[in-house]
PDB file of C-alpha atoms in Angstrom:
ATOM      1  CA  UNK V   1      88.128  77.150 101.164  1.00 40.00           C
ATOM      2  CA  UNK V   2      85.792  80.127 101.185  1.00 47.00           C
ATOM      3  CA  UNK V   3      82.187  79.551 102.119  1.00 43.00           C
ATOM      4  CA  UNK V   4      80.811  81.163  98.971  1.00 46.00           C
ATOM      5  CA  UNK V   5      80.845  77.687  97.423  1.00 45.00           C
ATOM      6  CA  UNK V   6      77.812  76.800  99.531  1.00 46.00           C
ATOM      7  CA  UNK V   7      75.026  77.748  97.136  1.00 45.00           C
ATOM      8  CA  UNK V   8      72.290  78.578  99.711  1.00 48.00           C
ATOM      9  CA  UNK V   9      74.163  81.748 100.685  1.00 52.00           C
ATOM     10  CA  UNK V  10      74.922  82.874  97.129  1.00 66.00           C
ATOM     11  CA  UNK V  11      71.601  84.680  96.678  1.00 72.00           C
ATOM     12  CA  UNK V  12      72.039  86.542  99.952  1.00 79.00           C
ATOM     13  CA  UNK V  13      75.606  87.450  99.059  1.00 78.00           C
ATOM     14  CA  UNK V  14      74.699  88.749  95.606  1.00 78.00           C
ATOM     15  CA  UNK V  15      71.848  90.789  97.074  1.00 84.00           C
ATOM     16  CA  UNK V  16      74.182  92.383  99.613  1.00 87.00           C
ATOM     17  CA  UNK V  17      76.805  93.120  96.946  1.00 85.00           C
ATOM     18  CA  UNK V  18      74.116  94.859  94.913  1.00 88.00           C
ATOM     19  CA  UNK V  19      73.115  96.834  98.020  1.00 92.00           C
ATOM     20  CA  UNK V  20      76.738  97.941  98.545  1.00 92.00           C
ATOM     21  CA  UNK V  21      76.960  99.078  94.930  1.00 92.00           C
ATOM     22  CA  UNK V  22      73.645 100.919  95.247  1.00 93.00           C
ATOM     23  CA  UNK V  23      74.986 102.840  98.251  1.00 94.00           C
ATOM     24  CA  UNK V  24      78.266 103.580  96.454  1.00 95.00           C
ATOM     25  CA  UNK V  25      76.514 104.807  93.300  1.00 94.00           C
ATOM     26  CA  UNK V  26      74.186 107.025  95.337  1.00 94.00           C
ATOM     27  CA  UNK V  27      77.138 108.544  97.223  1.00 95.00           C
ATOM     28  CA  UNK V  28      79.166 109.100  94.045  1.00 95.00           C
ATOM     29  CA  UNK V  29      76.200 110.758  92.315  1.00 95.00           C
ATOM     30  CA  UNK V  30      75.699 113.013  95.342  1.00 95.00           C
ATOM     31  CA  UNK V  31      79.394 113.959  95.440  1.00 95.00           C
ATOM     32  CA  UNK V  32      79.484 114.707  91.705  1.00 95.00           C
ATOM     33  CA  UNK V  33      76.575 117.074  92.205  1.00 94.00           C
ATOM     34  CA  UNK V  34      78.272 118.756  95.177  1.00 93.00           C
ATOM     35  CA  UNK V  35      81.618 119.024  93.381  1.00 92.00           C
ATOM     36  CA  UNK V  36      80.033 120.655  90.331  1.00 92.00           C
ATOM     37  CA  UNK V  37      78.492 123.249  92.640  1.00 91.00           C
ATOM     38  CA  UNK V  38      81.419 123.971  94.977  1.00 87.00           C
ATOM     39  CA  UNK V  39      84.657 122.687  93.365  1.00 87.00           C
ATOM     40  CA  UNK V  40      86.109 121.865  96.782  1.00 89.00           C
ATOM     41  CA  UNK V  41      89.281 119.842  97.304  1.00 89.00           C
ATOM     42  CA  UNK V  42      87.599 117.845 100.049  1.00 92.00           C
ATOM     43  CA  UNK V  43      84.803 116.769  97.716  1.00 93.00           C
ATOM     44  CA  UNK V  44      87.363 115.793  95.076  1.00 93.00           C
ATOM     45  CA  UNK V  45      89.205 113.644  97.662  1.00 94.00           C
ATOM     46  CA  UNK V  46      85.905 112.037  98.656  1.00 95.00           C
ATOM     47  CA  UNK V  47      85.152 111.271  95.012  1.00 95.00           C
ATOM     48  CA  UNK V  48      88.593 109.702  94.562  1.00 95.00           C
ATOM     49  CA  UNK V  49      87.991 107.511  97.616  1.00 96.00           C
ATOM     50  CA  UNK V  50      84.578 106.241  96.540  1.00 96.00           C
ATOM     51  CA  UNK V  51      85.620 105.697  92.918  1.00 96.00           C
ATOM     52  CA  UNK V  52      88.620 103.651  94.076  1.00 96.00           C
ATOM     53  CA  UNK V  53      86.477 101.796  96.589  1.00 95.00           C
ATOM     54  CA  UNK V  54      83.897 101.075  93.906  1.00 94.00           C
ATOM     55  CA  UNK V  55      86.566  99.759  91.529  1.00 94.00           C
ATOM     56  CA  UNK V  56      88.015  97.483  94.225  1.00 92.00           C
ATOM     57  CA  UNK V  57      84.568  96.256  95.243  1.00 89.00           C
ATOM     58  CA  UNK V  58      83.662  95.594  91.584  1.00 88.00           C
ATOM     59  CA  UNK V  59      86.885  93.651  91.010  1.00 88.00           C
ATOM     60  CA  UNK V  60      86.476  91.576  94.165  1.00 83.00           C
ATOM     61  CA  UNK V  61      82.752  91.163  93.515  1.00 77.00           C
ATOM     62  CA  UNK V  62      83.403  89.560  90.142  1.00 79.00           C
ATOM     63  CA  UNK V  63      86.020  87.320  91.699  1.00 75.00           C
ATOM     64  CA  UNK V  64      83.816  85.875  94.425  1.00 70.00           C
ATOM     65  CA  UNK V  65      81.311  84.118  92.105  1.00 67.00           C
ATOM     66  CA  UNK V  66      84.205  83.151  89.767  1.00 67.00           C
ATOM     67  CA  UNK V  67      83.118  85.472  86.968  1.00 68.00           C
ATOM     68  CA  UNK V  68      86.778  86.438  86.555  1.00 71.00           C
ATOM     69  CA  UNK V  69      90.025  85.045  87.941  1.00 73.00           C
ATOM     70  CA  UNK V  70      91.254  87.879  90.146  1.00 77.00           C
ATOM     71  CA  UNK V  71      94.926  88.538  90.768  1.00 85.00           C
ATOM     72  CA  UNK V  72      96.168  89.105  94.297  1.00 86.00           C
ATOM     73  CA  UNK V  73      98.704  91.695  93.137  1.00 90.00           C
ATOM     74  CA  UNK V  74      95.894  93.820  91.660  1.00 92.00           C
ATOM     75  CA  UNK V  75      93.783  93.580  94.820  1.00 91.00           C
ATOM     76  CA  UNK V  76      96.768  94.577  96.975  1.00 94.00           C
ATOM     77  CA  UNK V  77      97.610  97.530  94.726  1.00 95.00           C
ATOM     78  CA  UNK V  78      94.000  98.743  94.720  1.00 95.00           C
ATOM     79  CA  UNK V  79      93.993  98.439  98.519  1.00 94.00           C
ATOM     80  CA  UNK V  80      97.124 100.586  98.723  1.00 96.00           C
ATOM     81  CA  UNK V  81      95.566 103.252  96.475  1.00 96.00           C
ATOM     82  CA  UNK V  82      92.397 103.161  98.586  1.00 96.00           C
ATOM     83  CA  UNK V  83      94.401 103.692 101.780  1.00 96.00           C
ATOM     84  CA  UNK V  84      96.135 106.704 100.190  1.00 97.00           C
ATOM     85  CA  UNK V  85      92.865 108.300  99.071  1.00 96.00           C
ATOM     86  CA  UNK V  86      91.437 107.683 102.543  1.00 96.00           C
ATOM     87  CA  UNK V  87      94.192 109.746 104.161  1.00 97.00           C
ATOM     88  CA  UNK V  88      93.780 112.513 101.590  1.00 96.00           C
ATOM     89  CA  UNK V  89      90.273 113.260 102.886  1.00 96.00           C
ATOM     90  CA  UNK V  90      91.109 114.408 106.453  1.00 96.00           C
ATOM     91  CA  UNK V  91      94.231 116.167 105.166  1.00 96.00           C
ATOM     92  CA  UNK V  92      92.035 118.132 102.743  1.00 93.00           C
ATOM     93  CA  UNK V  93      89.456 118.836 105.467  1.00 93.00           C
ATOM     94  CA  UNK V  94      92.148 120.220 107.771  1.00 93.00           C
ATOM     95  CA  UNK V  95      93.881 122.057 104.917  1.00 91.00           C
ATOM     96  CA  UNK V  96      97.355 120.718 105.761  1.00 91.00           C
ATOM     97  CA  UNK V  97      99.033 121.630 102.472  1.00 89.00           C
ATOM     98  CA  UNK V  98     102.445 120.302 103.546  1.00 92.00           C
ATOM     99  CA  UNK V  99     100.959 116.775 103.708  1.00 93.00           C
ATOM    100  CA  UNK V 100      99.167 116.796 100.363  1.00 93.00           C
ATOM    101  CA  UNK V 101     101.976 114.869  98.688  1.00 95.00           C
ATOM    102  CA  UNK V 102     102.544 112.357 101.509  1.00 96.00           C
ATOM    103  CA  UNK V 103      99.774 109.822 100.645  1.00 97.00           C
ATOM    104  CA  UNK V 104     100.541 109.631  96.895  1.00 96.00           C
ATOM    105  CA  UNK V 105     104.300 109.381  97.545  1.00 97.00           C
ATOM    106  CA  UNK V 106     103.889 106.536 100.043  1.00 97.00           C
ATOM    107  CA  UNK V 107     101.369 104.796  97.789  1.00 97.00           C
ATOM    108  CA  UNK V 108     103.639 105.086  94.734  1.00 97.00           C
ATOM    109  CA  UNK V 109     106.568 103.606  96.648  1.00 97.00           C
ATOM    110  CA  UNK V 110     104.491 100.706  97.974  1.00 96.00           C
ATOM    111  CA  UNK V 111     102.902 100.046  94.568  1.00 96.00           C
ATOM    112  CA  UNK V 112     106.305  99.947  92.908  1.00 97.00           C
ATOM    113  CA  UNK V 113     107.897  97.652  95.476  1.00 95.00           C
ATOM    114  CA  UNK V 114     104.868  95.346  95.644  1.00 95.00           C
ATOM    115  CA  UNK V 115     104.642  95.039  91.863  1.00 95.00           C
ATOM    116  CA  UNK V 116     108.359  94.324  91.450  1.00 95.00           C
ATOM    117  CA  UNK V 117     108.507  91.786  94.295  1.00 95.00           C
ATOM    118  CA  UNK V 118     105.303  90.049  93.168  1.00 94.00           C
ATOM    119  CA  UNK V 119     106.489  89.653  89.591  1.00 93.00           C
ATOM    120  CA  UNK V 120     109.923  88.543  90.811  1.00 94.00           C
ATOM    121  CA  UNK V 121     108.301  85.970  93.080  1.00 94.00           C
ATOM    122  CA  UNK V 122     106.150  84.586  90.251  1.00 93.00           C
ATOM    123  CA  UNK V 123     109.250  84.241  88.081  1.00 95.00           C
ATOM    124  CA  UNK V 124     111.103  82.496  90.908  1.00 95.00           C
ATOM    125  CA  UNK V 125     108.224  80.064  91.466  1.00 95.00           C
ATOM    126  CA  UNK V 126     108.219  79.057  87.790  1.00 94.00           C
ATOM    127  CA  UNK V 127     112.016  78.762  87.777  1.00 96.00           C
ATOM    128  CA  UNK V 128     112.169  76.562  90.887  1.00 95.00           C
ATOM    129  CA  UNK V 129     109.368  74.347  89.570  1.00 95.00           C
ATOM    130  CA  UNK V 130     111.277  73.982  86.296  1.00 94.00           C
ATOM    131  CA  UNK V 131     114.478  73.043  88.163  1.00 95.00           C
ATOM    132  CA  UNK V 132     112.607  70.391  90.144  1.00 94.00           C
ATOM    133  CA  UNK V 133     111.135  69.072  86.887  1.00 93.00           C
ATOM    134  CA  UNK V 134     114.590  68.805  85.259  1.00 94.00           C
ATOM    135  CA  UNK V 135     115.915  66.907  88.284  1.00 94.00           C
ATOM    136  CA  UNK V 136     113.088  64.391  88.075  1.00 90.00           C
ATOM    137  CA  UNK V 137     110.769  65.806  90.728  1.00 91.00           C
ATOM    138  CA  UNK V 138     107.570  67.152  89.193  1.00 92.00           C
ATOM    139  CA  UNK V 139     105.995  68.983  92.136  1.00 92.00           C
ATOM    140  CA  UNK V 140     103.627  71.159  90.122  1.00 94.00           C
ATOM    141  CA  UNK V 141     100.338  70.043  88.603  1.00 94.00           C
ATOM    142  CA  UNK V 142      99.275  73.068  86.516  1.00 93.00           C
ATOM    143  CA  UNK V 143      95.743  71.913  85.667  1.00 92.00           C
ATOM    144  CA  UNK V 144      94.873  71.017  89.256  1.00 92.00           C
ATOM    145  CA  UNK V 145      96.560  74.198  90.440  1.00 91.00           C
ATOM    146  CA  UNK V 146      94.471  76.285  88.037  1.00 88.00           C
ATOM    147  CA  UNK V 147      91.266  74.492  89.078  1.00 87.00           C
ATOM    148  CA  UNK V 148      92.076  75.156  92.718  1.00 85.00           C
ATOM    149  CA  UNK V 149      92.819  78.833  92.076  1.00 84.00           C
ATOM    150  CA  UNK V 150      89.788  79.244  89.829  1.00 78.00           C
ATOM    151  CA  UNK V 151      87.134  77.276  91.689  1.00 79.00           C
ATOM    152  CA  UNK V 152      88.154  75.558  94.934  1.00 79.00           C
ATOM    153  CA  UNK V 153      90.602  77.883  96.676  1.00 78.00           C
ATOM    154  CA  UNK V 154      91.686  75.361  99.293  1.00 83.00           C
ATOM    155  CA  UNK V 155      95.002  75.972 101.083  1.00 83.00           C
ATOM    156  CA  UNK V 156      95.631  72.269 101.706  1.00 88.00           C
ATOM    157  CA  UNK V 157      95.106  71.395  98.045  1.00 91.00           C
ATOM    158  CA  UNK V 158      97.362  74.300  97.043  1.00 92.00           C
ATOM    159  CA  UNK V 159     100.174  72.830  99.139  1.00 92.00           C
ATOM    160  CA  UNK V 160      99.816  69.548  97.259  1.00 93.00           C
ATOM    161  CA  UNK V 161      99.454  70.747  93.654  1.00 95.00           C
ATOM    162  CA  UNK V 162     102.036  73.547  93.859  1.00 95.00           C
ATOM    163  CA  UNK V 163     104.103  73.314  97.066  1.00 95.00           C
ATOM    164  CA  UNK V 164     106.761  75.710  95.744  1.00 94.00           C
ATOM    165  CA  UNK V 165     104.178  78.484  95.428  1.00 93.00           C
ATOM    166  CA  UNK V 166     102.241  77.625  98.595  1.00 91.00           C
ATOM    167  CA  UNK V 167     105.065  76.702 100.974  1.00 91.00           C
ATOM    168  CA  UNK V 168     108.637  77.198  99.775  1.00 89.00           C
ATOM    169  CA  UNK V 169     108.532  80.814  98.549  1.00 91.00           C
ATOM    170  CA  UNK V 170     106.474  83.046 100.849  1.00 86.00           C
ATOM    171  CA  UNK V 171     104.210  85.723  99.375  1.00 88.00           C
ATOM    172  CA  UNK V 172     105.106  89.090 100.898  1.00 88.00           C
ATOM    173  CA  UNK V 173     102.374  91.100  99.136  1.00 89.00           C
ATOM    174  CA  UNK V 174     100.202  91.277 102.234  1.00 87.00           C
ATOM    175  CA  UNK V 175     103.100  92.960 104.030  1.00 92.00           C
ATOM    176  CA  UNK V 176     102.834  96.006 101.763  1.00 93.00           C
ATOM    177  CA  UNK V 177      99.078  96.201 102.337  1.00 89.00           C
ATOM    178  CA  UNK V 178      99.762  96.071 106.082  1.00 92.00           C
ATOM    179  CA  UNK V 179     102.337  98.850 105.753  1.00 95.00           C
ATOM    180  CA  UNK V 180      99.866 100.987 103.812  1.00 95.00           C
ATOM    181  CA  UNK V 181      97.346 100.403 106.576  1.00 93.00           C
ATOM    182  CA  UNK V 182      99.793 101.546 109.247  1.00 93.00           C
ATOM    183  CA  UNK V 183     101.146 104.539 107.298  1.00 96.00           C
ATOM    184  CA  UNK V 184      97.957 105.674 105.550  1.00 96.00           C
ATOM    185  CA  UNK V 185      94.693 104.106 106.753  1.00 95.00           C
ATOM    186  CA  UNK V 186      95.396 104.185 110.504  1.00 96.00           C
ATOM    187  CA  UNK V 187      96.452 107.877 110.508  1.00 97.00           C
ATOM    188  CA  UNK V 188      93.312 108.611 108.469  1.00 97.00           C
ATOM    189  CA  UNK V 189      91.085 107.027 111.128  1.00 96.00           C
ATOM    190  CA  UNK V 190      92.924 108.933 113.855  1.00 97.00           C
ATOM    191  CA  UNK V 191      92.516 112.230 111.990  1.00 97.00           C
ATOM    192  CA  UNK V 192      88.840 111.516 111.269  1.00 97.00           C
ATOM    193  CA  UNK V 193      88.287 110.812 114.972  1.00 96.00           C
ATOM    194  CA  UNK V 194      90.090 114.024 115.933  1.00 96.00           C
ATOM    195  CA  UNK V 195      88.066 116.135 113.499  1.00 96.00           C
ATOM    196  CA  UNK V 196      84.820 114.506 114.657  1.00 95.00           C
ATOM    197  CA  UNK V 197      85.694 115.252 118.297  1.00 94.00           C
ATOM    198  CA  UNK V 198      86.948 118.802 117.689  1.00 93.00           C
ATOM    199  CA  UNK V 199      84.436 119.982 115.104  1.00 90.00           C
ATOM    200  CA  UNK V 200      81.495 117.703 115.948  1.00 89.00           C
ATOM    201  CA  UNK V 201      81.562 116.802 112.261  1.00 91.00           C
ATOM    202  CA  UNK V 202      79.200 114.059 111.138  1.00 92.00           C
ATOM    203  CA  UNK V 203      81.142 113.217 107.980  1.00 94.00           C
ATOM    204  CA  UNK V 204      84.350 112.582 109.888  1.00 95.00           C
ATOM    205  CA  UNK V 205      82.523 110.634 112.596  1.00 95.00           C
ATOM    206  CA  UNK V 206      80.895 108.483 109.927  1.00 96.00           C
ATOM    207  CA  UNK V 207      84.236 107.773 108.251  1.00 97.00           C
ATOM    208  CA  UNK V 208      85.897 106.851 111.543  1.00 96.00           C
ATOM    209  CA  UNK V 209      83.089 104.465 112.522  1.00 97.00           C
ATOM    210  CA  UNK V 210      82.525 103.080 109.027  1.00 96.00           C
ATOM    211  CA  UNK V 211      86.176 102.332 108.317  1.00 96.00           C
ATOM    212  CA  UNK V 212      86.643 100.645 111.688  1.00 96.00           C
ATOM    213  CA  UNK V 213      83.607  98.438 111.050  1.00 96.00           C
ATOM    214  CA  UNK V 214      84.875  97.477 107.583  1.00 94.00           C
ATOM    215  CA  UNK V 215      88.344  96.675 108.934  1.00 92.00           C
ATOM    216  CA  UNK V 216      86.848  94.581 111.750  1.00 93.00           C
ATOM    217  CA  UNK V 217      84.817  92.716 109.156  1.00 90.00           C
ATOM    218  CA  UNK V 218      87.974  91.933 107.214  1.00 83.00           C
ATOM    219  CA  UNK V 219      89.650  90.575 110.350  1.00 83.00           C
ATOM    220  CA  UNK V 220      86.814  88.407 111.695  1.00 85.00           C
ATOM    221  CA  UNK V 221      85.543  87.108 108.346  1.00 76.00           C
ATOM    222  CA  UNK V 222      88.813  85.445 107.256  1.00 68.00           C
ATOM    223  CA  UNK V 223      87.727  83.815 103.954  1.00 64.00           C
ATOM    224  CA  UNK V 224      83.965  84.036 104.539  1.00 74.00           C
ATOM    225  CA  UNK V 225      82.677  86.432 101.901  1.00 76.00           C
ATOM    226  CA  UNK V 226      79.186  86.640 103.404  1.00 80.00           C
ATOM    227  CA  UNK V 227      80.399  87.794 106.822  1.00 85.00           C
ATOM    228  CA  UNK V 228      82.669  90.414 105.268  1.00 86.00           C
ATOM    229  CA  UNK V 229      79.998  91.830 102.972  1.00 88.00           C
ATOM    230  CA  UNK V 230      77.681  92.202 105.978  1.00 91.00           C
ATOM    231  CA  UNK V 231      80.223  94.344 107.832  1.00 94.00           C
ATOM    232  CA  UNK V 232      81.021  96.194 104.624  1.00 94.00           C
ATOM    233  CA  UNK V 233      77.381  97.068 103.954  1.00 94.00           C
ATOM    234  CA  UNK V 234      76.967  98.406 107.485  1.00 96.00           C
ATOM    235  CA  UNK V 235      80.213 100.393 107.298  1.00 96.00           C
ATOM    236  CA  UNK V 236      79.615 101.923 103.882  1.00 96.00           C
ATOM    237  CA  UNK V 237      76.018 102.797 104.839  1.00 96.00           C
ATOM    238  CA  UNK V 238      77.257 104.690 107.908  1.00 96.00           C
ATOM    239  CA  UNK V 239      79.779 106.560 105.752  1.00 96.00           C
ATOM    240  CA  UNK V 240      77.031 107.348 103.250  1.00 95.00           C
ATOM    241  CA  UNK V 241      74.812 108.693 106.020  1.00 95.00           C
ATOM    242  CA  UNK V 242      77.643 110.970 107.101  1.00 95.00           C
ATOM    243  CA  UNK V 243      78.423 112.176 103.589  1.00 94.00           C
ATOM    244  CA  UNK V 244      74.811 113.114 102.886  1.00 91.00           C
ATOM    245  CA  UNK V 245      74.445 114.962 106.200  1.00 90.00           C
ATOM    246  CA  UNK V 246      72.128 112.515 107.960  1.00 92.00           C
ATOM    247  CA  UNK V 247      74.430 112.048 110.955  1.00 93.00           C
ATOM    248  CA  UNK V 248      74.862 115.799 111.334  1.00 89.00           C
ATOM    249  CA  UNK V 249      71.111 116.258 111.228  1.00 88.00           C
ATOM    250  CA  UNK V 250      69.786 113.344 113.276  1.00 86.00           C
ATOM    251  CA  UNK V 251      72.688 112.264 115.501  1.00 85.00           C
ATOM    252  CA  UNK V 252      74.644 115.451 116.196  1.00 83.00           C
ATOM    253  CA  UNK V 253      71.511 117.618 115.831  1.00 76.00           C
ATOM    254  CA  UNK V 254      73.307 120.229 113.716  1.00 72.00           C
ATOM    255  CA  UNK V 255      71.125 122.598 111.732  1.00 60.00           C
ATOM    256  CA  UNK V 256      73.614 122.927 108.824  1.00 53.00           C
ATOM    257  CA  UNK V 257      75.516 120.163 107.000  1.00 47.00           C
TER     258      UNK V 257
END
C-alpha cells in the first residue's frame, strides 16, 4: 500500500507536485523562447524531453490522489518515450547523425511489444478467470479488485481478490521499461557525463546529476510517493539550473552559456 493514503502528508505532496510543475513550465517556456530564436536541433530535443516528462508527471500526478485510475501500460509506454527523448539530447549535442534514428526505432519496438504483450496478458487473465468460474472456482471478486486498484493498492489484498492477475500470470511490462533504461537512458547518462567532462558543459552536467538523482529516488522510494517526489524535485531543479545557464555561470564559472 502506498503511503499517500496517510492524509497528513497529502498537503506536502501536493505542494511538491505543484513545485515540480512550476519548474517544468518555467523550463519549457524558456526553451520555447530559445527555440524560436535559434531553431536548434538540441533545443528541439530538450523540448521533446520536457514535454514528455511533463505529460508523464501530469498523468502520474493525477493518479496518486486518485483523481483518475491510471493504467500501468500507459505509464510504461510514456517511460519508454521519455527514455528515447533523453538519449536524443546528447546525440543532438554531439551531432552524431548516424544515431538520430536509434532512439525512436528502439522506442517504437519496445512500445509495440509492450502494448501487444500487455493486452494479451489482460485477455489471458480474463479468460483464465472465466475458466475457473465455469469449473466452479470463482477466484475473482471484481468489485473488491476494482476498489483495491482504485483506492487501496495493497499487494496482499490483490492476491486474494484476483490471484490469477496478481500471482498466476506475471506482468512483464516492467521488463520493457528496464530494457529501455539499459538501451536508452543509461547511454544518455554516460554521454551526458562525457560531454560534461570534455566540454565542461553545465547543461550536460546538470542532466547527468539530475537524472541519476531521479532514478535513485525511484529505487529507494518503492511505493512511497512523497519520497520519490522529493528526489524528483531536487533532480528536475538541478536540470533546470543547467538548462538556464546557472550551473555554467555559478558552478563552472563560464562567462558564456
